[in-house]
Amino acid sequence: MRHIRFVLTCLAAFATVSCTEALEEIATGADGEITVSLTSDGDCRPHLKSAVQEEEVPAGEFIVEIFKTDGNVRLYRDTYANTENKAIKLNGGDYRLVASHGDPDRCGFDAPYYMGEEMFTVHAQTHEEVHVTAKLANVKVAVEFGEHLVLDYPEHYAVVRSDKDCSLEFSAGEERTGYMPAGNLSLELYAKIDGEWKYYASEPEEYSPNDFVTFHVDTKEGEGSLSLNIKVDDSVELVEKEVEIPQSMLPKEAPKMTFNGFGDSDVIEVVEAGETPESLKIDIVADAGIGHCILHINSEYLAGIRVPAEIDLVSVEENVAEILKDNGFDWRGIMQGQRLAYIDLTGVAEKLASEVYDDANPFKAEISFEIEDSNGKKSAESQSVTIAALKPEFSFSAVQTDAWARSIRGMEISYANLNPAVLKLQYKAAADGEWQDAGLSSDSGSVLSFNNISGLTPETEYQLRAIYNGNEAAAVQASLTTEAAAQVGNSGFEEWQTSVFEFTYNFFGKHEQNVDWYHPWSSEETDIWWAVNSRVAMPSSTSVASANWNWVRFPTVAYTADAADGGNAAVIYSVAVGDWTTNISPGTSHAGELFIGTADDSGNHSSEGHSFGSRPDRLEFMYKYDSNGGETFFVNAELYSEDGTVIATASTDSGSASSSWLKFSLPFQYTDTARKAARIYVSFKSTSASEPSVTGNKVITIADNAQYTGNFG
């Protein structure tokens, strides 16, 4: 069996894009299969002194492709990460396996390209293994500036140029190695000699994939010439070439322009406070010296500040030059007769990024360049570039349901074409106060989501704004008013009213009996919130007489002076009552309940809830609980919208025992935050049990410290 293996040589760390393509043709009929595995070998090339230590490319980032040998039909393409240990079925026959990583046509210091190729045959009903070695498939390039050159001419740099329309600049002191497509390469040396920039070029030489070319450039001591020494390491042999470049050599080709930093696009858009290219530079070489450097400018913005549509930088007027420089343009000061020059637009982009976007008069300039040398030759290139300010785009809105009593929630800003780091949500009280930033929760890449804005004052108008880079003129504003911090009526259960309940009993005739019971509202109250289910244990008549009427009829809810902070508190308890009831044989037990709503004469709910216009975070109360038989108490709260939809609940059936006052905090769980609250319902029950347990002859203290003995839970 054969396994596909890749031995990787001279790997460097850089990012690739993982991609997968469907099979063009898959095995049918008589087929075999192959399995892909991958190893790397980082010591496959001798290390040169000028080489920078490289990092290994992750094997999983390599692209694996399989082709038919009788054509260019690709049968398989995927990353090695998705291919490893995968059995790939193929028809019997001959195939070509290719492993690659990188871009073969790119020049750069971080642009190695690796490729390996292997022919293999698949036999029907067999499992094959294939070995492939992926080697550096472009040319590795370094430039060494010699000691005498560095001392004699401190201002220098070199450009290695490929016949594949790309080049690589090595500035003075550059120690990195670069990568270029295989083919013809030439070196151009630029040095400032006696105050003037001179240009020297080597003849193009052809270099093969996997070559390591080192251009060593130096002056010869005591001689008026430069020495160019070229070393080629192809991992097999070392080839040395030496070229003498006299200082008088001045190529007289037509002027050339090299556009650096513009990439594949001729349009550079810059957003306020955004990133800018490291360099937007046009390098000019005119072997016969520059005669004219003409800019053709199409720009309403620049025309509006008196910049002509055509400018010759060789003889630009002083006031025009000042305007251009104020707007970020830069160029070599004296161009007339110079062989080397540049036009640098980097400052234009930086200025646009540093300024507030002007929606009424945005910057946009289309610029084309024309170079003519002293002999009248014009540059062959015809290229224009456009630099424009890009408008930051963002949107923000807020609706009244986003405003709660003490917070504003759910705020988001959608955006495009901007730097989200300087896009802020700010808020302040409308009447006074300073703008404050809301805390950022997350950034999806197109939407900023913000934390709840808390600590606000109820029933107060607040202003909010989405603001980019501090530009108040372009801010998007909204206004919200927080809800009232509504509280349920008689929330501390301070107010009570005592009523006398009269009932009859038949014992050798009809007789009257009464019992006190308690309502959670004052006698003057007209807006009653709470009700009790006491009548469930207080029917209107009975056929017995009792030695202890508390066994027969007794309310389930009362008040007590044993409160957490003085005053009164509600006391809710389970009661067992009924005819012929004693402490030995308690009657039917009932859980006490205190709830928002109304109750009928049987203790049942005749209505539930009360109008309520706030959306609280939680239900909180102080409690003590004497558990009977290990039972737990029950609490349930619900918020309703105007149409009766439940929008939030807070509930527990596991309230535990406590002999001292404790705070109980129950958070509301909201299922709909887009609706306002219109009504609230709350219920407290003495037990969660369906059949409450009671203790016979238990003594409880309620009302004005009165003690009662009965069957209580």
PDB file of N, CA and C in Angstrom, residues 409-410 438-441 449-453:
ATOM      1  N   ARG A 409     -32.473  49.272  27.806  1.00  0.00           N
ATOM      2  CA  ARG A 409     -31.948  47.965  27.410  1.00  0.00           C
ATOM      3  C   ARG A 409     -32.080  47.740  25.907  1.00  0.00           C
ATOM      4  N   GLY A 410     -31.270  46.775  25.436  1.00  0.00           N
ATOM      5  CA  GLY A 410     -31.394  46.310  24.056  1.00  0.00           C
ATOM      6  C   GLY A 410     -30.871  47.271  23.012  1.00  0.00           C
ATOM      7  N   ALA A 438     -22.006  54.248  26.890  1.00  0.00           N
ATOM      8  CA  ALA A 438     -22.586  52.960  27.289  1.00  0.00           C
ATOM      9  C   ALA A 438     -21.549  51.867  27.075  1.00  0.00           C
ATOM     10  N   GLY A 439     -21.570  50.856  27.923  1.00  0.00           N
ATOM     11  CA  GLY A 439     -20.605  49.771  27.816  1.00  0.00           C
ATOM     12  C   GLY A 439     -20.929  48.846  26.652  1.00  0.00           C
ATOM     13  N   LEU A 440     -19.888  48.480  25.901  1.00  0.00           N
ATOM     14  CA  LEU A 440     -20.064  47.597  24.745  1.00  0.00           C
ATOM     15  C   LEU A 440     -20.161  46.151  25.206  1.00  0.00           C
ATOM     16  N   SER A 441     -21.150  45.443  24.684  1.00  0.00           N
ATOM     17  CA  SER A 441     -21.323  44.028  25.002  1.00  0.00           C
ATOM     18  C   SER A 441     -20.678  43.133  23.957  1.00  0.00           C
ATOM     19  N   SER A 449     -23.604  45.693  19.961  1.00  0.00           N
ATOM     20  CA  SER A 449     -24.623  45.505  20.993  1.00  0.00           C
ATOM     21  C   SER A 449     -24.068  46.028  22.313  1.00  0.00           C
ATOM     22  N   PHE A 450     -24.914  46.707  23.080  1.00  0.00           N
ATOM     23  CA  PHE A 450     -24.449  47.378  24.288  1.00  0.00           C
ATOM     24  C   PHE A 450     -25.086  46.783  25.536  1.00  0.00           C
ATOM     25  N   ASN A 451     -24.354  46.891  26.648  1.00  0.00           N
ATOM     26  CA  ASN A 451     -24.878  46.456  27.936  1.00  0.00           C
ATOM     27  C   ASN A 451     -26.065  47.336  28.336  1.00  0.00           C
ATOM     28  N   ASN A 452     -26.858  46.821  29.274  1.00  0.00           N
ATOM     29  CA  ASN A 452     -27.945  47.637  29.812  1.00  0.00           C
ATOM     30  C   ASN A 452     -27.380  48.920  30.422  1.00  0.00           C
ATOM     31  N   ILE A 453     -28.028  50.025  30.132  1.00  0.00           N
ATOM     32  CA  ILE A 453     -27.661  51.303  30.759  1.00  0.00           C
ATOM     33  C   ILE A 453     -28.440  51.387  32.066  1.00  0.00           C
TER      34      ILE A 453
END
